[in-house]
Coordinates of C-alpha atoms in Angstrom, one line a residue:
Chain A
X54 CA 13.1 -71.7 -43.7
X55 CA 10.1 -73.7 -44.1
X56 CA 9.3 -75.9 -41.0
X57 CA 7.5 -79.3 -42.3
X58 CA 4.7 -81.2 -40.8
X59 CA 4.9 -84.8 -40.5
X60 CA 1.0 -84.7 -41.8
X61 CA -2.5 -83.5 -42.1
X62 CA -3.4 -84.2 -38.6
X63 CA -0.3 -82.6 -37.3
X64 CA -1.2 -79.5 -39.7
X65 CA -4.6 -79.7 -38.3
X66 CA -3.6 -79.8 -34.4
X67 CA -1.6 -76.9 -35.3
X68 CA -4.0 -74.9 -36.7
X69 CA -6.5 -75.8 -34.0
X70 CA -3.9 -75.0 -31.0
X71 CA -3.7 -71.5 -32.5
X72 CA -0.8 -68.9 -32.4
X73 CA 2.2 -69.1 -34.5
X74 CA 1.7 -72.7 -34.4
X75 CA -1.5 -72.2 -36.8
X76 CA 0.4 -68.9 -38.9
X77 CA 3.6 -71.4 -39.6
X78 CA 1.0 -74.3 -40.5
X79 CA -1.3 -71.9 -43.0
X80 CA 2.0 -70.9 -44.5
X81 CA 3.3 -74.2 -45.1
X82 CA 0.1 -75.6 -46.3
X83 CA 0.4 -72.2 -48.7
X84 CA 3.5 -73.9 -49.8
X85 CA 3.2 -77.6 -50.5
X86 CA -0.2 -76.7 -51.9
X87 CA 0.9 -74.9 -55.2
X88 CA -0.2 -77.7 -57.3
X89 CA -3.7 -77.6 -55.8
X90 CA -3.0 -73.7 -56.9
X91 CA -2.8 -74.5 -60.5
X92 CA -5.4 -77.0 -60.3
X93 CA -7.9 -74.2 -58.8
X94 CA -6.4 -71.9 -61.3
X95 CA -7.2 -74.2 -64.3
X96 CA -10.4 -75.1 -63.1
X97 CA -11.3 -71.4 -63.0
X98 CA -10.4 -70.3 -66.0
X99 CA -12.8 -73.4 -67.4
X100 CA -15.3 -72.0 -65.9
X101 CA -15.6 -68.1 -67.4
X102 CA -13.0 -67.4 -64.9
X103 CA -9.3 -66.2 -65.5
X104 CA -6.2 -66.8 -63.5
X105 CA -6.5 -64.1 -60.7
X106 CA -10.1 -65.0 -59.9
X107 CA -8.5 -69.1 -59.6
X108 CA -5.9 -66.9 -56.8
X109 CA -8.3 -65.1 -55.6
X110 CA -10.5 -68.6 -54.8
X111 CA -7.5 -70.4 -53.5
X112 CA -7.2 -68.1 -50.9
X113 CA -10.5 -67.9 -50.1
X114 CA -10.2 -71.7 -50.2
X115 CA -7.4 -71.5 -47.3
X116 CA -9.6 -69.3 -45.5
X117 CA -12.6 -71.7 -45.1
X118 CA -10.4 -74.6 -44.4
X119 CA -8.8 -72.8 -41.7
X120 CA -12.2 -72.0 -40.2
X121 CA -13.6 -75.1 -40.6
X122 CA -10.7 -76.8 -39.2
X123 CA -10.4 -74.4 -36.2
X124 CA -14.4 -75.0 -35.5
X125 CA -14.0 -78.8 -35.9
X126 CA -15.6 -79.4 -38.8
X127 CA -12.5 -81.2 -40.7
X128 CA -13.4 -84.7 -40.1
X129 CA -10.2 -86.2 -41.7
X130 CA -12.2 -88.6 -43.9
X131 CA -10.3 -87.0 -47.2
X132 CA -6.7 -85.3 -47.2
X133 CA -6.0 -81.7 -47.1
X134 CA -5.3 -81.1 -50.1
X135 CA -8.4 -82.8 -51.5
X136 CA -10.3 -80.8 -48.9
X137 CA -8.8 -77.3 -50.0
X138 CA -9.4 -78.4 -53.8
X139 CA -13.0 -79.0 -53.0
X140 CA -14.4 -75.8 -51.4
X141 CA -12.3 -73.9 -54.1
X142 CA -14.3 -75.2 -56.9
X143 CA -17.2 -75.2 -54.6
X144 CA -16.6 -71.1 -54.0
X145 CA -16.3 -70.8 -57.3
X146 CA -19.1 -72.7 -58.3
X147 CA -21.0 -71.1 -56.0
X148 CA -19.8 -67.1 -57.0
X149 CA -20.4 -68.5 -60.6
X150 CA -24.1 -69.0 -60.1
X151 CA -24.5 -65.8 -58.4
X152 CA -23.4 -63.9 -60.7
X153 CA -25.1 -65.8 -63.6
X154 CA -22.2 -65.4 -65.8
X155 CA -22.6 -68.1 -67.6
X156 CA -23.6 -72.3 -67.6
X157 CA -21.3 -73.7 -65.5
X158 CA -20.8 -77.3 -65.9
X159 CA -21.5 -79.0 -63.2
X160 CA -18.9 -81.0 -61.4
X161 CA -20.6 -82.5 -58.2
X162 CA -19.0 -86.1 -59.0
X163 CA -15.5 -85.5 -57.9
X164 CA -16.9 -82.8 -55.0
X165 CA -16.1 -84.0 -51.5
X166 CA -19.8 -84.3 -50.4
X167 CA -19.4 -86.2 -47.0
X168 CA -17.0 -83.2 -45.4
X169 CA -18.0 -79.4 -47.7
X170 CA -20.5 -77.4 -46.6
X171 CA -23.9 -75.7 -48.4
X172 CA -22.2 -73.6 -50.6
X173 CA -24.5 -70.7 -49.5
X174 CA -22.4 -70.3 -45.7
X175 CA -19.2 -70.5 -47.3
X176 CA -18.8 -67.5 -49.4
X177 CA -17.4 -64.4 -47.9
X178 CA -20.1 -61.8 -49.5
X179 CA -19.0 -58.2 -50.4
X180 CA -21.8 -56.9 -48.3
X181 CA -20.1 -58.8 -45.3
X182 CA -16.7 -57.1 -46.4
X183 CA -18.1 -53.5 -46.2
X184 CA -19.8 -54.6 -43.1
X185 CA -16.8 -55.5 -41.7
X186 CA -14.8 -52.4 -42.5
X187 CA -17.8 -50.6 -40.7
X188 CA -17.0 -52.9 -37.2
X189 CA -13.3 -52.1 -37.7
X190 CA -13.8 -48.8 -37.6
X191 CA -15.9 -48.6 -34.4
X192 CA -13.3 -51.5 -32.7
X193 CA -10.3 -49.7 -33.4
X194 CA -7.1 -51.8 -34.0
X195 CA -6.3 -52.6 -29.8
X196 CA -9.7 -54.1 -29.7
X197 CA -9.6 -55.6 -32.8
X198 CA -6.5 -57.5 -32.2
X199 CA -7.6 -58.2 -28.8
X200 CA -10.7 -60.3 -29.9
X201 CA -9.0 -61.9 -33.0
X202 CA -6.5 -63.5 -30.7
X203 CA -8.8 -64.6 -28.3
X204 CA -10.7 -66.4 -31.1
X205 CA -7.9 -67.8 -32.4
X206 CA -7.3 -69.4 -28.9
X207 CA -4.4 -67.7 -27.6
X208 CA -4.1 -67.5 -24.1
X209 CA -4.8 -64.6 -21.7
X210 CA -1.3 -64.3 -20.9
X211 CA -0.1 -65.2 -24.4
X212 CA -2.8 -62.1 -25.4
X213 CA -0.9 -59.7 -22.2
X214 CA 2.2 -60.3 -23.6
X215 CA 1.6 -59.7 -27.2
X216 CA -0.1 -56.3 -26.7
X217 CA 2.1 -55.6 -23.5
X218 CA -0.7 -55.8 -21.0
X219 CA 0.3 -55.4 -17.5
X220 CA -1.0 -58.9 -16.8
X221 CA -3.8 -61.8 -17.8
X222 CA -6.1 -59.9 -15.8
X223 CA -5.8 -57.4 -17.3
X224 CA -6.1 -58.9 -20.7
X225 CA -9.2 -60.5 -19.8
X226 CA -10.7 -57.4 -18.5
X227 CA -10.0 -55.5 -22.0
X228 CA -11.4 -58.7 -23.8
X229 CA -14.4 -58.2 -22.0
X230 CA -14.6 -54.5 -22.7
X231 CA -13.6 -54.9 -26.1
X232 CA -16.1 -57.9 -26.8
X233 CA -19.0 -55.7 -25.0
X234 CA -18.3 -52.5 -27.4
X235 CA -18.7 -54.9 -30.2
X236 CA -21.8 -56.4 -28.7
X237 CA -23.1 -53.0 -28.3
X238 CA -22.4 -52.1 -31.7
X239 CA -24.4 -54.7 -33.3
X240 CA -27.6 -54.3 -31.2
X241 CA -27.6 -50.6 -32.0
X242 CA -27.2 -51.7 -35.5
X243 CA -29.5 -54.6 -36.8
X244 CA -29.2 -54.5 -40.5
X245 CA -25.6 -54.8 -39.4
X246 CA -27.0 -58.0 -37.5
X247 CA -29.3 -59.6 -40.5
X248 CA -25.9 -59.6 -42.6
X249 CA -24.0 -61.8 -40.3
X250 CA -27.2 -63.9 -39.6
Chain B
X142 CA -26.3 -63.1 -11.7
X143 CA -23.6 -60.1 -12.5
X144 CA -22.8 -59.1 -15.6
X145 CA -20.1 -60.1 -16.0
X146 CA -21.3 -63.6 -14.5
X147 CA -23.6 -64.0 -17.1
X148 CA -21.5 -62.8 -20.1
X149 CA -18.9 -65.9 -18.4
X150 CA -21.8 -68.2 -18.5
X151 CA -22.9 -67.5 -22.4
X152 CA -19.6 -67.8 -23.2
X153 CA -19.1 -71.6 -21.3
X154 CA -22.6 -72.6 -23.2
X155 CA -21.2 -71.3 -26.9
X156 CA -17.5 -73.0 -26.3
X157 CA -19.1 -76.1 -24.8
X158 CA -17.2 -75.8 -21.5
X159 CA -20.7 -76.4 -19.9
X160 CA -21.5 -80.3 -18.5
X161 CA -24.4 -82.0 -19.5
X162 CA -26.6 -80.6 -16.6
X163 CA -25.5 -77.3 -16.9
X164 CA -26.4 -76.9 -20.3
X165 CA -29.7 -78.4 -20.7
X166 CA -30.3 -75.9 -17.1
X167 CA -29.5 -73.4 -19.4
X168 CA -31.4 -74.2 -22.5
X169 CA -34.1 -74.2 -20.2
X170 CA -33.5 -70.8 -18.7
X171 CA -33.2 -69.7 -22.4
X172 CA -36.9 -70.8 -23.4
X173 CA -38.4 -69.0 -20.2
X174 CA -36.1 -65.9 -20.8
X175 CA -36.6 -64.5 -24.1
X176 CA -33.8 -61.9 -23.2
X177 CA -31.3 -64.2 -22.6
X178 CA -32.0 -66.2 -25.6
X179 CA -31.3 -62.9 -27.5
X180 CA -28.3 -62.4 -25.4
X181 CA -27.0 -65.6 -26.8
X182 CA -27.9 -64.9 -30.1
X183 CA -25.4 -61.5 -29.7
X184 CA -22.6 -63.5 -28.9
X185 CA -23.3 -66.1 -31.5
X186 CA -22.9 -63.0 -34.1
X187 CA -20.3 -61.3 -32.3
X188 CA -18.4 -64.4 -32.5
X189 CA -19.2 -64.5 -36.8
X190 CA -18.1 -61.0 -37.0
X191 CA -15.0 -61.2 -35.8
X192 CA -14.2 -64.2 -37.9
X193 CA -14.9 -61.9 -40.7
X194 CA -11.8 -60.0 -38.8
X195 CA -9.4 -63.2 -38.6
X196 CA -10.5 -63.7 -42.3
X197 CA -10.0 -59.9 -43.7
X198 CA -6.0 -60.5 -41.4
X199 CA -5.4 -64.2 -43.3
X200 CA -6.5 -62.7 -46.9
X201 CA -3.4 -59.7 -45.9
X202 CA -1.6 -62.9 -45.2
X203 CA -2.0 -64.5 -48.1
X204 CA -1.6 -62.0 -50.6
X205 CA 1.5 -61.3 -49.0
X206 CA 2.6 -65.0 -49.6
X207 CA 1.8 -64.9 -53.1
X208 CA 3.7 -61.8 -53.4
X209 CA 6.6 -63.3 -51.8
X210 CA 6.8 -66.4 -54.0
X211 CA 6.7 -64.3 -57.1
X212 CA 9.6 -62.4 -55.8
X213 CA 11.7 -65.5 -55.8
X214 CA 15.1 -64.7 -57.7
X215 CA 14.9 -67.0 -60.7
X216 CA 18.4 -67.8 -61.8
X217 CA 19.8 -65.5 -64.2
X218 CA 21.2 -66.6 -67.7
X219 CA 24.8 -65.3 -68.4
X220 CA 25.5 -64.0 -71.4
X221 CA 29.4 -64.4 -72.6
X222 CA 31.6 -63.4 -75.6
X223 CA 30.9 -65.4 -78.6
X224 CA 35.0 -66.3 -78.4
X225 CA 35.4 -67.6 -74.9
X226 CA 32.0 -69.3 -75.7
X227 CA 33.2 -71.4 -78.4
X228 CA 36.5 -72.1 -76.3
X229 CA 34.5 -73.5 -73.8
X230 CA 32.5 -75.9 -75.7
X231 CA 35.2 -77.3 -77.4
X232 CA 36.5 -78.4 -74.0
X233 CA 33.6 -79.4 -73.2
X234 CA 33.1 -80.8 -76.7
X235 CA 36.4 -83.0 -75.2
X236 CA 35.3 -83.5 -72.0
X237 CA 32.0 -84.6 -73.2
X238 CA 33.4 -87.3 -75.6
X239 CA 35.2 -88.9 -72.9
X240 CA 32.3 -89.4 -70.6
X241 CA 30.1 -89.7 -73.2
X242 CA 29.7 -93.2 -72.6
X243 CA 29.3 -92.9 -68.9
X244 CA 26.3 -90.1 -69.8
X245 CA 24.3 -91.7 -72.1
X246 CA 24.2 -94.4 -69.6
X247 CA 23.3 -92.5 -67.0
X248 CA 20.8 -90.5 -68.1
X249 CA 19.0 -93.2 -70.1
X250 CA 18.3 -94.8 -66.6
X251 CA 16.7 -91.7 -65.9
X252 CA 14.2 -92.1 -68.0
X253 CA 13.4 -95.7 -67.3
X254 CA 10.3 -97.0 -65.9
X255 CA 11.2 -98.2 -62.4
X256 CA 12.7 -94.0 -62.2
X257 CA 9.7 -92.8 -63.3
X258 CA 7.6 -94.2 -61.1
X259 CA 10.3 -93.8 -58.4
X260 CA 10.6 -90.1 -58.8
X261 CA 6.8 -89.5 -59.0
X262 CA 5.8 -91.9 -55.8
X263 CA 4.4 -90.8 -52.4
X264 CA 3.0 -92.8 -49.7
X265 CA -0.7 -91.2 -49.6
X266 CA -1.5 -91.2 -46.0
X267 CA -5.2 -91.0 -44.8
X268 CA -6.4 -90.7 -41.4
X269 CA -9.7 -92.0 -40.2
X270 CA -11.4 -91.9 -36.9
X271 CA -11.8 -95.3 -35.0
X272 CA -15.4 -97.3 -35.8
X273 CA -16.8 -100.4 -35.3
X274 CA -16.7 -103.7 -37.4
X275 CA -15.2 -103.0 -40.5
X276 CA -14.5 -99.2 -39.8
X277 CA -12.2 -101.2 -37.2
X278 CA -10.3 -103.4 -40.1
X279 CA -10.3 -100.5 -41.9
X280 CA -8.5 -98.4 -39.0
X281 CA -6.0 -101.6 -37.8
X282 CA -5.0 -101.5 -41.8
X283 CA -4.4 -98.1 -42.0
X284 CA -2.2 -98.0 -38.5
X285 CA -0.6 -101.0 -39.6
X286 CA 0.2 -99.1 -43.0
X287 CA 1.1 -95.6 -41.6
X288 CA 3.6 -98.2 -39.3
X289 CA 5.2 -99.5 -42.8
X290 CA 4.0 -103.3 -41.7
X291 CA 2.6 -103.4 -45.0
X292 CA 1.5 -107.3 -45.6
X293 CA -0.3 -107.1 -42.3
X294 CA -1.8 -103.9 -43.1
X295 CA -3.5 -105.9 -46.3
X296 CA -4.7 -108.3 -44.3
X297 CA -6.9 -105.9 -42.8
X298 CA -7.8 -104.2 -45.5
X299 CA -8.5 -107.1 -48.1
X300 CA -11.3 -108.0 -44.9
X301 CA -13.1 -105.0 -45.0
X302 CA -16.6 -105.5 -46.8
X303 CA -18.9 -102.9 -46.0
X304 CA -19.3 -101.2 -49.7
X305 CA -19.0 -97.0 -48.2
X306 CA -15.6 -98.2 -47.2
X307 CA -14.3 -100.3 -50.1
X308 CA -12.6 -97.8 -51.9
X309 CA -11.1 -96.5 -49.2
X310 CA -9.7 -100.1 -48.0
X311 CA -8.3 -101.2 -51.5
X312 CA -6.8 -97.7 -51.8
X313 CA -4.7 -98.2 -49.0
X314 CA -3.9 -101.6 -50.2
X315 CA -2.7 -100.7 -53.1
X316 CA -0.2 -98.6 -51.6
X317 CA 0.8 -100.9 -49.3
X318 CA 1.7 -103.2 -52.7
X319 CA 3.0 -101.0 -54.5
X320 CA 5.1 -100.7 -51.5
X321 CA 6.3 -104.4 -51.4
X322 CA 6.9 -104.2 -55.0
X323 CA 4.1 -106.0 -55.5
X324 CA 3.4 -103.7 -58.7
X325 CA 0.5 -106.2 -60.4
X326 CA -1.7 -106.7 -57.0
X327 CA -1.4 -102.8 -56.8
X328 CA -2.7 -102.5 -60.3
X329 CA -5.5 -104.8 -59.5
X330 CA -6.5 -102.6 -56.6
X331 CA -5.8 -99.0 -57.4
X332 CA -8.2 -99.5 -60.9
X333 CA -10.8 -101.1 -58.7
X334 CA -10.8 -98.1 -56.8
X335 CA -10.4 -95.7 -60.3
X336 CA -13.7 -97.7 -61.1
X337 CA -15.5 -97.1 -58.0
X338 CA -15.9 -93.0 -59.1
X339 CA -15.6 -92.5 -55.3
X340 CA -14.6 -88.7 -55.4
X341 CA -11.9 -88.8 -52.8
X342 CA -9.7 -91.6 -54.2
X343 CA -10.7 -92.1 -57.7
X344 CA -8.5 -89.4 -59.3
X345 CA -5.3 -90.0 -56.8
X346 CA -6.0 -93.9 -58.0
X347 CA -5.6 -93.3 -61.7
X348 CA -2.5 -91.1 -61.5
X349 CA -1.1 -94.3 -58.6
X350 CA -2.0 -97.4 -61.4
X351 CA -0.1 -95.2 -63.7
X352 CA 3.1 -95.0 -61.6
X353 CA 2.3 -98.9 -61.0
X354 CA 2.4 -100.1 -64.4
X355 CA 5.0 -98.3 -65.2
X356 CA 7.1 -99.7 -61.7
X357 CA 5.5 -103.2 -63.3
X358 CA 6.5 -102.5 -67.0
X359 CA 3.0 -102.5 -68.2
X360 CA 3.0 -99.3 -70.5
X361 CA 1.8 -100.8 -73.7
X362 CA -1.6 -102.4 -72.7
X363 CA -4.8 -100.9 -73.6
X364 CA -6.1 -99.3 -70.0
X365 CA -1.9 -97.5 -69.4
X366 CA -3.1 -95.3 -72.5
X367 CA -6.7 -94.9 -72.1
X368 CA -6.1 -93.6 -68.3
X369 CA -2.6 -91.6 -69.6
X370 CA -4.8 -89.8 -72.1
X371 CA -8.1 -89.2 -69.6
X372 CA -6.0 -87.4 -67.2
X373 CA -3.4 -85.4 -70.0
X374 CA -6.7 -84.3 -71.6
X375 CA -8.5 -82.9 -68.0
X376 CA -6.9 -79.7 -67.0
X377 CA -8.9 -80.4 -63.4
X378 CA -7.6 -83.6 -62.9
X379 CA -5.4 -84.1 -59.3
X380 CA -2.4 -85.1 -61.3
X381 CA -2.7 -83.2 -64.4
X382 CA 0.8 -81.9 -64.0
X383 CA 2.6 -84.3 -63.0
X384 CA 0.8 -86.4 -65.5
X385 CA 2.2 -84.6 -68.5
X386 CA 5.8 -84.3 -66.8
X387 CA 5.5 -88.0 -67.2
X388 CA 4.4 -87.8 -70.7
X389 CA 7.4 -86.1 -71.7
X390 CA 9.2 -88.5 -70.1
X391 CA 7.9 -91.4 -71.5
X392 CA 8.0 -89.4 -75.4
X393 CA 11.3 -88.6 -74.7
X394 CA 14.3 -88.9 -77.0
X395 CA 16.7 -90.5 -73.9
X396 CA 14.2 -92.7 -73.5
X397 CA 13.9 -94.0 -76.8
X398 CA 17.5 -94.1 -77.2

């Protein structure tokens, strides 16, 4: 069943607070944002794209939004929706000119200047993504989950429970180990370091 | 300082848990200790690479989403014997003829103005963060409006004046006419706003004078069809969709009968 939200700031305190409270709000933002899906879509395939790259961007629409919100830079001057719309055509925009695929026409007049970021820090890069597998690896899954919930503020007892930890303490001291090996890890390895810079 | 003291510490300065003191103490200690400052600089990536983790976990997430709503059982069409086909429509041939009346009636209503505009409505919440002067009118208004005390919500926002927030102010006016039934002030207001090319609202405004006009019975003037055929004829537009859904509407044989 889909749980509703009054509105965005009650999506946006969710997502903040973290949990299952920010899972239940991504999904239902998913949900009540299928227009904004076609939208994306249709603005895609204008632009030399077709309709799985306009998926592909609404997703990594949610994904910005959802970091942005979590790191408080959603300031609430323009609605969700709006928001989400923006940094999809601003991704795509963005992977457009990269790739030099074609003129793209420029649509800056109906972008959401006051609240989206330089383009450049919002795209997730393929060299990132193979990066990323590379960590993974050397995490393994424990630690990996381990450091994903405690970024995505769950509590030390929240993070016991979930991954059957004796106790907090006990979670806290494998956050600490876990967020040390990953430390590690990137000093040994600093072309891993100028990617995430 | 201990390790794990210090790990602690970095930690409190990158989450802000630090107070004023603290923190400028430790910006200090960062520009005498170059190994600190590079310390820092760890976590700060740490921290980026393992929101490339919680991003690689919400793509999964997503895709699985997208998978799910394809899977959605659409209804299936049953297919029945020609016979016991045409025995059923000339019941309902009967049937049909007898509530003919009561039909044609209802379903011309459907297509009506005040339904169309009715069906296609929302109240468009914003939310704004509290400011001074007419930031303040403008956040009274909108508290007022998100309250449903709609005329006093227009008194605020008719009194703010400071240009950035204009738009934003007769936007929210609008919809508080419109939700009066005051169809003609919110036409006023939602194509000031459609003017203003502000890229927030302008969009939402056209597709709201629409519904307006139509609420108002003003579908046959000049600026109903220019704005009807802008948004049909831009894919990208906000309410492109629903815009066309309209359109059909509005061509519609019901409607015309």
């Amino acid at each position: 069943m889909r749980v509703g939200f009054k509105n965005d700031a009650a999506i946006v305190r969710a997502i903040k607070s973290g949990g299952s409270q920010r899972q239940r709000a991504i999904r239902f933002l998913y949900q009540v944002n299928q227009e904004t899906l076609k939208k994306v879509v249709a603005y895609v395939r204008s632009n030399s794209g077709n309709e799985q790259d306009g998926q592909d961007m609404f997703h990594e629409g949610i994904i910005v939004l959802d970091r942005n919100v979590r790191a408080g830079k959603f300031r609430g001057e323009s609605s969700l929706a709006g928001y989400l719309y923006s940094i999809c055509r601003f991704l795509w925009m963005n992977q457009v000119r990269k790739h030099s695929r074609t003129d793209l026409r420029e649509d800056n007049s109906t972008m959401d200047q006051t609240e989206t970021e330089n383009p450049e820090s919002l795209s997730l890069e393929e060299e990132k993504k193979k990066v990323l597998a590379n960590v993974l690896t050397q995490l393994g899954d424990r630690c990996k989950k381990i450091l994903e919930l405690w970024k995505l503020s769950y509590s030390m007892q929240e993070i016991a429970d979930q991954l059957d930890f004796s106790s907090a303490a006990m979670a806290t001291k494998n956050k600490y180990k876990c967020h040390k090996k990953l430390m590690n890890y990137l000093k040994a390895h600093p072309q891993v370091m100028n990617l995430l810079r | 300082m201990n390790e794990e003291n210090k790990y602690q510490q970095i930690q409190d300065y990158l989450e802000g848990r630090l107070d004023e003191a603290a923190e400028t103490a430790f910006e200090a200690e960062m520009d005498r200790d170059a190994e600190l400052k590079t310390e820092v600089d760890l976590h700060r990536l740490s921290g980026d690479a393992i929101e490339l983790i919680i991003a690689d976990e919400l793509r999964d997430d997503l895709k699985a989403l997208q998978e799910e709503n394809k899977q959605r059982p659409v209804p299936e069409k049953k297919v029945r014997p020609l016979r016991r086909r045409l025995t059923s429509l000339s019941i309902a041939a009967s049937v049909l003829l007898l509530i003919g009346f009561f039909a044609v009636n209802y379903t011309a209503n459907q297509y009506d103005n005040d339904a169309i505009a009715d069906t296609y409505y929302q109240n468009d919440l914003l939310q704004r963060v509290r400011g001074a002067g007419s930031e303040s009118l403008l956040q009274e208004g909108m508290t007022l409006y998100e309250n449903g005390e709609y005329e006093a919500a227009i008194e605020y926002l008719d009194g703010v004046d400071n240009p950035s927030l204009v738009a934003e102010a007769k936007y929210a006016a609008a919809h508080a006419h419109f939700n009066l039934g005051q169809y003609a002030a919110a036409i006023d207001d939602f194509l000031v706003v459609a003017d203003s090319d502000d890229p927030r609202f302008a969009e939402k405004a056209e597709f709201y004078y629409l519904l307006s006009a139509l609420a108002a019975d003003q579908t046959s003037t000049d600026t109903f069809n220019t704005i009807l055929e802008k948004i049909l004829n831009n894919e990208a537009h906000l309410h492109h969709n629903d815009v066309l859904k309209i359109n059909q509407k509005l061509q519609s044989f019901w409607r015309k009968f």
